[in-house]
PDB file of C-alpha atoms in Angstrom:
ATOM      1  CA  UNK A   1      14.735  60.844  -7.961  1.00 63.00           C
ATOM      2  CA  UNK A   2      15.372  58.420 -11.010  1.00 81.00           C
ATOM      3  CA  UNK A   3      19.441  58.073 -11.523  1.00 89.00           C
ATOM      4  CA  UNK A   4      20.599  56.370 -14.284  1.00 95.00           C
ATOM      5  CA  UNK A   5      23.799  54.410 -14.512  1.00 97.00           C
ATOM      6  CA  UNK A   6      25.703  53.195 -17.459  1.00 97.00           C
ATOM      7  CA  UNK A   7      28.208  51.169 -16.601  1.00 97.00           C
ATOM      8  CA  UNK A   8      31.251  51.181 -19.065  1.00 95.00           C
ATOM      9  CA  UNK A   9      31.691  47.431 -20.732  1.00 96.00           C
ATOM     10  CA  UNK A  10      35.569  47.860 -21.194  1.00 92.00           C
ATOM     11  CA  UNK A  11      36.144  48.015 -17.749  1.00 92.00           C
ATOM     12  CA  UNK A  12      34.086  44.846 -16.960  1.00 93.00           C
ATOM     13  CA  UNK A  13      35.776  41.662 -16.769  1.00 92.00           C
ATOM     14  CA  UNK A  14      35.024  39.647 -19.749  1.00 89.00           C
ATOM     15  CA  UNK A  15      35.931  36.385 -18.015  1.00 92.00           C
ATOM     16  CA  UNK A  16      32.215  36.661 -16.756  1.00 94.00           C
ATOM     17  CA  UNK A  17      30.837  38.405 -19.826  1.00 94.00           C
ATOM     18  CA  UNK A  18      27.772  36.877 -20.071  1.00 96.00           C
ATOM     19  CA  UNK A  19      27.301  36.587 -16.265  1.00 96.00           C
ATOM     20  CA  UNK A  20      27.578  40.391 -15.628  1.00 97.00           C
ATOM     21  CA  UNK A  21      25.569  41.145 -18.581  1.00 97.00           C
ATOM     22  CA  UNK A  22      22.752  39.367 -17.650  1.00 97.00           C
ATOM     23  CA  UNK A  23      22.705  40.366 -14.304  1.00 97.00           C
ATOM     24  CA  UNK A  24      23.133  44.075 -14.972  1.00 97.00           C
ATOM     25  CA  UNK A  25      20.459  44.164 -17.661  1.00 97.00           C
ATOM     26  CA  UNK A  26      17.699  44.328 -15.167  1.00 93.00           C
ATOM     27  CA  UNK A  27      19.857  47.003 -12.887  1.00 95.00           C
ATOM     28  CA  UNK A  28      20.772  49.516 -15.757  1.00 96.00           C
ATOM     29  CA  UNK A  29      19.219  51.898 -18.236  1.00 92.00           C
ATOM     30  CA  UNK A  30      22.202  51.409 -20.993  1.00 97.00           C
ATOM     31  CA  UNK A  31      25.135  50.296 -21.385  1.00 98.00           C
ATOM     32  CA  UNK A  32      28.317  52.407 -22.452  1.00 96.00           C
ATOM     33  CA  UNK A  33      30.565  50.980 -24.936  1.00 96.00           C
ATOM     34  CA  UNK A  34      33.727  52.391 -26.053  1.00 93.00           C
ATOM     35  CA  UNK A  35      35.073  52.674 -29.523  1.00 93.00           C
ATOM     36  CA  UNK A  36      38.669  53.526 -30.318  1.00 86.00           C
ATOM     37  CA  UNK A  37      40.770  53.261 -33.409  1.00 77.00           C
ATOM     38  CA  UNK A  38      44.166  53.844 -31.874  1.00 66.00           C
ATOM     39  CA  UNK A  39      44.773  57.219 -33.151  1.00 58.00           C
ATOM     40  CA  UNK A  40      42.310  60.151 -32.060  1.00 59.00           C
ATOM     41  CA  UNK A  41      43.403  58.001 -28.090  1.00 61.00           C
ATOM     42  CA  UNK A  42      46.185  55.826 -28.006  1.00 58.00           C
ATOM     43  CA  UNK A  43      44.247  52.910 -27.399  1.00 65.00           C
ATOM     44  CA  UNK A  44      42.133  50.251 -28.907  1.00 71.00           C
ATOM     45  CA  UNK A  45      39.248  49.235 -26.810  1.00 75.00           C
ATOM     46  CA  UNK A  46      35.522  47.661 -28.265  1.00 80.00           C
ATOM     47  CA  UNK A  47      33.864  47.562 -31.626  1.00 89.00           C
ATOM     48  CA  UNK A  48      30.871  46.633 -33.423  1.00 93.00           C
ATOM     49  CA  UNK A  49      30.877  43.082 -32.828  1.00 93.00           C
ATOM     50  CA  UNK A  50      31.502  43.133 -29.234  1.00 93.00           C
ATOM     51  CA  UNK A  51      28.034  45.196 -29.305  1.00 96.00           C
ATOM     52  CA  UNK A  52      26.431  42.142 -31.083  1.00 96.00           C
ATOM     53  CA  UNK A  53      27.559  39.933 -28.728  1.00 95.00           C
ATOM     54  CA  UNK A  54      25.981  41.810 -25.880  1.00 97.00           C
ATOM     55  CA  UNK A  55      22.834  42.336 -27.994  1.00 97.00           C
ATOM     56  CA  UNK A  56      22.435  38.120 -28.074  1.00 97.00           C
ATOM     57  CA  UNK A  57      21.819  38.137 -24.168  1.00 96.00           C
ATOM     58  CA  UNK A  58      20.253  41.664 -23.583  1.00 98.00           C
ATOM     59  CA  UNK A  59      17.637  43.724 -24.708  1.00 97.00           C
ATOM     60  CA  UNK A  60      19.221  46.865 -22.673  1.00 98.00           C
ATOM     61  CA  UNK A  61      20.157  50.277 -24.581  1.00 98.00           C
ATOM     62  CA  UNK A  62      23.610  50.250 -26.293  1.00 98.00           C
ATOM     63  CA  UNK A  63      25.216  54.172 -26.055  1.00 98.00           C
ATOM     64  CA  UNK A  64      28.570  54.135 -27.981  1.00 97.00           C
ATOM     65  CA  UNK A  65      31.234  56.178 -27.611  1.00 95.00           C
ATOM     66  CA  UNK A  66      33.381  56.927 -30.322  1.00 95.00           C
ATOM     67  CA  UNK A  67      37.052  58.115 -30.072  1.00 89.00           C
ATOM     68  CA  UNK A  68      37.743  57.764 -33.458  1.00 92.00           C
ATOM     69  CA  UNK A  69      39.348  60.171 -36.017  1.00 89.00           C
ATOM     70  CA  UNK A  70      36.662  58.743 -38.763  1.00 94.00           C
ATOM     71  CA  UNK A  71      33.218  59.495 -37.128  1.00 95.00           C
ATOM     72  CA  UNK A  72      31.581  58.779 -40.793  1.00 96.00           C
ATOM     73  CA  UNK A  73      33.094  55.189 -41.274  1.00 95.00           C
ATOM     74  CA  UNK A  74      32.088  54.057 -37.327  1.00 95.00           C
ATOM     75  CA  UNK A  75      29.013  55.687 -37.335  1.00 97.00           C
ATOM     76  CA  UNK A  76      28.172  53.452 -40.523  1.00 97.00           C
ATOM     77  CA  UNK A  77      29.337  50.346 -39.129  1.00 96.00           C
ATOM     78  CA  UNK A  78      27.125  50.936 -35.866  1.00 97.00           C
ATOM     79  CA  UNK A  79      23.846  51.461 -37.550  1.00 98.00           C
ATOM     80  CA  UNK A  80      24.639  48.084 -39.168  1.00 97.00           C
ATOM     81  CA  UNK A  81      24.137  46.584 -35.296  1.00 97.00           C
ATOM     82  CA  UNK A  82      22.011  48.912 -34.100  1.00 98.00           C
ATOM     83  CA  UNK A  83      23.456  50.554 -31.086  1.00 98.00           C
ATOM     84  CA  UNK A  84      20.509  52.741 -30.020  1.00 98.00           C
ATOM     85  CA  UNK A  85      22.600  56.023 -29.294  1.00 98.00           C
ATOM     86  CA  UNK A  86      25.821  56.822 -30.827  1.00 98.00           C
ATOM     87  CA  UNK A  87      28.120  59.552 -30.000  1.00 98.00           C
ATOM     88  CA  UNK A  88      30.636  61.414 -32.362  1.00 97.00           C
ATOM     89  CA  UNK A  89      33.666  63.437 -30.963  1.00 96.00           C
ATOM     90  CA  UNK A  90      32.809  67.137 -31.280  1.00 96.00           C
ATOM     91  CA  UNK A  91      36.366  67.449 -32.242  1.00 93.00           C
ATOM     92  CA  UNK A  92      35.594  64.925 -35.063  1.00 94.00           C
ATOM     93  CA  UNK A  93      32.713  66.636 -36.239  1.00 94.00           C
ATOM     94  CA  UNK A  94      33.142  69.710 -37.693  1.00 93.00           C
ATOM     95  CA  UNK A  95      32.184  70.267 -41.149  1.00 95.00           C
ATOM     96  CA  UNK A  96      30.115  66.653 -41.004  1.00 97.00           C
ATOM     97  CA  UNK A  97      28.055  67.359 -37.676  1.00 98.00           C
ATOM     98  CA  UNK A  98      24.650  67.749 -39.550  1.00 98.00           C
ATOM     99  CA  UNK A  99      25.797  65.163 -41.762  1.00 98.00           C
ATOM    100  CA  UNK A 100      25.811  62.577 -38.735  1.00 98.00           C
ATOM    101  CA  UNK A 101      22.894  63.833 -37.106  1.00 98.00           C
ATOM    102  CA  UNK A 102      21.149  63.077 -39.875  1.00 98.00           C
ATOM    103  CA  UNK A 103      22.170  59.868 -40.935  1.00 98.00           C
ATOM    104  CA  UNK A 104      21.718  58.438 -37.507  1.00 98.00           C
ATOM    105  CA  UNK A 105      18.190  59.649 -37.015  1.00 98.00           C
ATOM    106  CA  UNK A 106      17.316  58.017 -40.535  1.00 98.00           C
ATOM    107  CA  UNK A 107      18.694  54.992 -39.483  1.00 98.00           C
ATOM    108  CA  UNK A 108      15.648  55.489 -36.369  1.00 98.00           C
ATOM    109  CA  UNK A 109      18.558  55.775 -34.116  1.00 98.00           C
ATOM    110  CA  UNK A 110      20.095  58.299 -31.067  1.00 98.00           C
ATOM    111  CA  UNK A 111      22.381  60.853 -31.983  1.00 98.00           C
ATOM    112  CA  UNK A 112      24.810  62.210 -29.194  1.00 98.00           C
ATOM    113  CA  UNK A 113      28.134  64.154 -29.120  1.00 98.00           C
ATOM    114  CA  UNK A 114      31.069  63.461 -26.794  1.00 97.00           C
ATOM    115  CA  UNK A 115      33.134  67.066 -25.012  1.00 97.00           C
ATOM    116  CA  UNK A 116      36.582  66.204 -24.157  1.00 93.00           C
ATOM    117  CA  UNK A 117      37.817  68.170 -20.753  1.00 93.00           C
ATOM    118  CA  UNK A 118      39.635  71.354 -23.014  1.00 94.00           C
ATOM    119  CA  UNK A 119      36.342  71.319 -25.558  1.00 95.00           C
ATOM    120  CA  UNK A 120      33.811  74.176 -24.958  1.00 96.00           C
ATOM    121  CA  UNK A 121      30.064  74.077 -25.054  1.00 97.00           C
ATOM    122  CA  UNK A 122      30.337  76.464 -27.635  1.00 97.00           C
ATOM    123  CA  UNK A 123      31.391  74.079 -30.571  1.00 96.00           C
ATOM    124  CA  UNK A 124      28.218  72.334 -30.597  1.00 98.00           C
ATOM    125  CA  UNK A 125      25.627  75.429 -30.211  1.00 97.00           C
ATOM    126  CA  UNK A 126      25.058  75.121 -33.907  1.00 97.00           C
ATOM    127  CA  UNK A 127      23.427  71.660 -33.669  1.00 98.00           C
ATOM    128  CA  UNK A 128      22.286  71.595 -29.647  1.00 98.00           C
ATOM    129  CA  UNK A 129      18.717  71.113 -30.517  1.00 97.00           C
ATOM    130  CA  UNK A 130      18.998  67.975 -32.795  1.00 98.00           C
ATOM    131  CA  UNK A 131      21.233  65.995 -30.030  1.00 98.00           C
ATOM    132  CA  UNK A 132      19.271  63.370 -28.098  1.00 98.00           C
ATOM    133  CA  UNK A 133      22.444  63.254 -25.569  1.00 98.00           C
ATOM    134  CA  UNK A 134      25.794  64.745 -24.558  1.00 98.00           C
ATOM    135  CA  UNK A 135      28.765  63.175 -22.926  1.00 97.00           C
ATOM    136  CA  UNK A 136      30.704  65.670 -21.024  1.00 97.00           C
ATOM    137  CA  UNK A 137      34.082  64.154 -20.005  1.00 94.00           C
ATOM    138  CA  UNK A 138      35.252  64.260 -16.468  1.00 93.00           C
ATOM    139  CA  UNK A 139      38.895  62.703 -17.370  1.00 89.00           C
ATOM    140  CA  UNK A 140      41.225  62.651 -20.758  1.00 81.00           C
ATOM    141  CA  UNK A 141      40.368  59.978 -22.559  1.00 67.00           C
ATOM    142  CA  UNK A 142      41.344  56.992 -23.647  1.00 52.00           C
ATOM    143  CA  UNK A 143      42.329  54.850 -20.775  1.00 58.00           C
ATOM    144  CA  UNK A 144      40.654  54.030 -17.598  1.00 59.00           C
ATOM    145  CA  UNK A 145      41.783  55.133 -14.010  1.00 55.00           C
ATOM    146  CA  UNK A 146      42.084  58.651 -15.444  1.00 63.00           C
ATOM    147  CA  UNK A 147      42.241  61.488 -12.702  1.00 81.00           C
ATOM    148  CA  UNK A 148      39.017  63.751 -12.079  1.00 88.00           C
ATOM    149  CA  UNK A 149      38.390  66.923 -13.524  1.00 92.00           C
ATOM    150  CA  UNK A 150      36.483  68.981 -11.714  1.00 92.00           C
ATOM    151  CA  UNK A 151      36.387  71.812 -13.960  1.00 93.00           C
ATOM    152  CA  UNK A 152      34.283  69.591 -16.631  1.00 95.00           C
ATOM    153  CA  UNK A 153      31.325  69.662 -13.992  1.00 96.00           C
ATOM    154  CA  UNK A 154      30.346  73.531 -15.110  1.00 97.00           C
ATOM    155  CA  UNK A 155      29.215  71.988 -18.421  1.00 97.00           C
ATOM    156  CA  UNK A 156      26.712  69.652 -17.302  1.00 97.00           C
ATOM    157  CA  UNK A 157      25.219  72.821 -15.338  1.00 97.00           C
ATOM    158  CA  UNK A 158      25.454  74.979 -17.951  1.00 98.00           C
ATOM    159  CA  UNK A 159      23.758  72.350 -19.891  1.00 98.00           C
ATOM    160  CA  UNK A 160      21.248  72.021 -17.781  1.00 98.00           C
ATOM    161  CA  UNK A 161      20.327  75.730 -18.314  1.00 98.00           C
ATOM    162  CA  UNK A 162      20.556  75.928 -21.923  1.00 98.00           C
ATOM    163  CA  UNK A 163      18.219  72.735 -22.083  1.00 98.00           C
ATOM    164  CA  UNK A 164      15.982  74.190 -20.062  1.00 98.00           C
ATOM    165  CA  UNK A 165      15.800  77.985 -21.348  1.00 98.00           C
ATOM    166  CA  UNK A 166      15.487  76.505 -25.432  1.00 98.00           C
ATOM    167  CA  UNK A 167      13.081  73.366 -24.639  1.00 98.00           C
ATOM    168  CA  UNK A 168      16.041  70.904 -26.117  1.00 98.00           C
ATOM    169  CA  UNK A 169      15.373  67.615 -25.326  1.00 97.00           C
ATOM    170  CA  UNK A 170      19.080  66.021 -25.035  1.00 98.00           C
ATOM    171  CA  UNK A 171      20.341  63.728 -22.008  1.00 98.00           C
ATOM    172  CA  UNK A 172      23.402  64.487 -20.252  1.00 98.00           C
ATOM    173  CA  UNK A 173      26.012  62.127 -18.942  1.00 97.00           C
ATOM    174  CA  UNK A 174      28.912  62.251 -17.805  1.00 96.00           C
ATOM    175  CA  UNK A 175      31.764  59.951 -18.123  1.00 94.00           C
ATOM    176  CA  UNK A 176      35.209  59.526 -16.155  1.00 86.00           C
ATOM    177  CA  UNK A 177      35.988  58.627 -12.905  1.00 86.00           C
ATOM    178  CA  UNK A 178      32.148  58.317 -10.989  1.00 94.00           C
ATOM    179  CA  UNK A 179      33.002  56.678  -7.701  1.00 95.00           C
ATOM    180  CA  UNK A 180      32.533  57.384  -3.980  1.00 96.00           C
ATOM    181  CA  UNK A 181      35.125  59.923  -4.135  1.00 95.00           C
ATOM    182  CA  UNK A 182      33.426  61.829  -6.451  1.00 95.00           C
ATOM    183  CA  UNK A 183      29.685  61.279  -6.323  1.00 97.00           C
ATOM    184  CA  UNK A 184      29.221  64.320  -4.544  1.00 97.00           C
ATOM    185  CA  UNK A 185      30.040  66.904  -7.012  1.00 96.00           C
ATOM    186  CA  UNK A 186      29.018  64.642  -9.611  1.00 96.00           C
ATOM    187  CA  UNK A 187      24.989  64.600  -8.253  1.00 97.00           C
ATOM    188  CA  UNK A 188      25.139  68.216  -7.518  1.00 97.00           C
ATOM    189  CA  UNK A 189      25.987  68.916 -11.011  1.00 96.00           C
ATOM    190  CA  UNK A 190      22.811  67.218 -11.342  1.00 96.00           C
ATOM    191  CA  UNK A 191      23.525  64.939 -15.336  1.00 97.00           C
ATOM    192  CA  UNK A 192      20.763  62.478 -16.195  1.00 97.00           C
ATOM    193  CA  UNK A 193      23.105  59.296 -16.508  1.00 97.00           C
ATOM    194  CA  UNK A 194      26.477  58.191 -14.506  1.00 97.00           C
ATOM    195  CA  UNK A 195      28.948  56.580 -16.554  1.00 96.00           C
ATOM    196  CA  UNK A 196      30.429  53.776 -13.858  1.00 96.00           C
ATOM    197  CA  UNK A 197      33.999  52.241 -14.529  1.00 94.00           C
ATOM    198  CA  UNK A 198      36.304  49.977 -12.900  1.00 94.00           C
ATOM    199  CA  UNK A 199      36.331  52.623  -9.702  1.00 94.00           C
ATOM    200  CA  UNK A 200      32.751  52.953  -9.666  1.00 96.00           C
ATOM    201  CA  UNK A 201      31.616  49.311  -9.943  1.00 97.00           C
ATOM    202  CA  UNK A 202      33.610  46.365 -11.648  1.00 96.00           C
ATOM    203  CA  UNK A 203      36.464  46.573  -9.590  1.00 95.00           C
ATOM    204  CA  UNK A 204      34.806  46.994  -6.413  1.00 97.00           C
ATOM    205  CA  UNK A 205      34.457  42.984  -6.153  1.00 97.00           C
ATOM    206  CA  UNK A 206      34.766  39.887  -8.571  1.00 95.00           C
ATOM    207  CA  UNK A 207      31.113  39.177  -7.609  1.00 96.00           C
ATOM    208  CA  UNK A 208      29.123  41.408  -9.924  1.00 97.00           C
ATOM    209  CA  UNK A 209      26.037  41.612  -7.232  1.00 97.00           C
ATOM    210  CA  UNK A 210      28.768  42.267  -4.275  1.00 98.00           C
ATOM    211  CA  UNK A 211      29.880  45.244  -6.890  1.00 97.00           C
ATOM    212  CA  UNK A 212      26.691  46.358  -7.369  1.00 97.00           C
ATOM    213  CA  UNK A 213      25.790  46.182  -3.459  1.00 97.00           C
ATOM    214  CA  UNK A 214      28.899  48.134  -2.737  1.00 98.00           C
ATOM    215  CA  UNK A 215      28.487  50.905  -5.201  1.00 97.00           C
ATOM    216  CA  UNK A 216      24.669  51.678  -4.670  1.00 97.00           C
ATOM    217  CA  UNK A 217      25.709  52.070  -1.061  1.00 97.00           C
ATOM    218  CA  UNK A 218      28.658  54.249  -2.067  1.00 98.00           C
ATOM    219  CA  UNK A 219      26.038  56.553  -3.724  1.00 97.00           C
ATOM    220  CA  UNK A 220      23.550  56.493  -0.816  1.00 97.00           C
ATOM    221  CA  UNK A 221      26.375  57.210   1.456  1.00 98.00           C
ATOM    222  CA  UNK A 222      27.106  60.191  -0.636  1.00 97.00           C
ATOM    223  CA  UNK A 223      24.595  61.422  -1.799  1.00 97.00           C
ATOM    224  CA  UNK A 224      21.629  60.003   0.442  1.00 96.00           C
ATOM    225  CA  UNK A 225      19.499  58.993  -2.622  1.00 94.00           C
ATOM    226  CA  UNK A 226      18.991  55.008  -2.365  1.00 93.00           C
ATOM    227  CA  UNK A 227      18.925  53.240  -5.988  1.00 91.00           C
ATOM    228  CA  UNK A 228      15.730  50.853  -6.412  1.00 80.00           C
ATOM    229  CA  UNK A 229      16.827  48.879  -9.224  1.00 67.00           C
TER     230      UNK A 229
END
């Protein structure tokens, strides 16, 4: 079984920025990076130049993550630096979905959505089979440390099922709170990519490889699948 991990670059510690970049560039498929403006989460976290920074020392797959009350302005300013997928708030995106879709596929670019915990499947049926991805959140957002939802796991099933019954070709992540506590229900909800945080990985050690060590053995212990990376 292939599992794919992004890890989430605002819970890594920046001291050793280019240290854990490097090393996790030949562990990863992509890396998550969060963009907030303050306003749709009270919090400011990454932006556009932080993703050109990375892209100076890796050739790995940038996903971004908006939280943003201006989808239209961000998802501009990320096609300027290329981040390969880029995901809009659904809550963001009505009127303007299309619109996005659109713009980032011209640009020869990914174009995902992001479902907060209380958001339902059905605000994004109208444009399910352009998406390349889906984020289904398994915390609020905003802030890291966030307590699990368990609920949010029924999406990434009933994703599952919709992808398969229509032929859609959109990955599915998830993203909050992917750790040894939770790996469990997370794998036998069965999403494509693991978002992993400061639970999951970066704050299992200082030593990025001793974090990595720990939390592919975390997984195996849960899940029994061993990561090859």
């Amino acid at each position: 079984m292939n599992v794919k991990f992004a890890p989430s670059l605002m819970t890594m510690d920046l001291d050793n920025f280019k240290e854990q970049i490097e090393f996790l560039s030949d562990k990863v498929d992509s890396f998550h990076v969060d963009i907030m403006d303050g306003h749709f989460v009270p919090n400011l976290t990454l932006s556009p130049w932080f993703i050109e920074q990375v892209k100076k020392i890796s050739d790995t797959p940038i996903s971004s993550h908006l939280m943003v009350e201006d989808p239209s302005f961000w998802v501009d300013e990320l096609i300027k630096v290329h981040s390969e997928y880029i995901c809009f708030p659904a809550e963001r995106a009505n009127g303007i979905a299309f619109r996005l879709i659109n713009k980032i596929h011209d640009a020869g670019l990914k174009a995902g959505v992001v479902l907060n915990p209380e958001t339902q499947i059905s605000e994004i049926k109208p444009y399910l089979e352009a998406l390349d991805k889906i984020t289904i959140m398994t915390v609020d957002p905003g802030f890291a440390g966030e307590k699990f939802i368990q609920s949010s796991l029924q999406k990434i099933k009933d994703l599952r099922s919709i992808r398969e019954e229509n032929g859609y070709h959109y990955l599915i992540e998830m993203d909050g709170s992917s750790n040894r506590k939770s790996f469990k229900r997370i794998f036998d909800a069965q999403p494509d990519i693991y978002i992993i945080g400061r639970s999951g990985l970066f704050g299992l050690s200082d030593d990025i490889e001793t974090a990595w060590d720990m939390m592919t053995q975390n997984f195996l212990d849960a899940t029994g699948v061993a990561i090859t990376q």
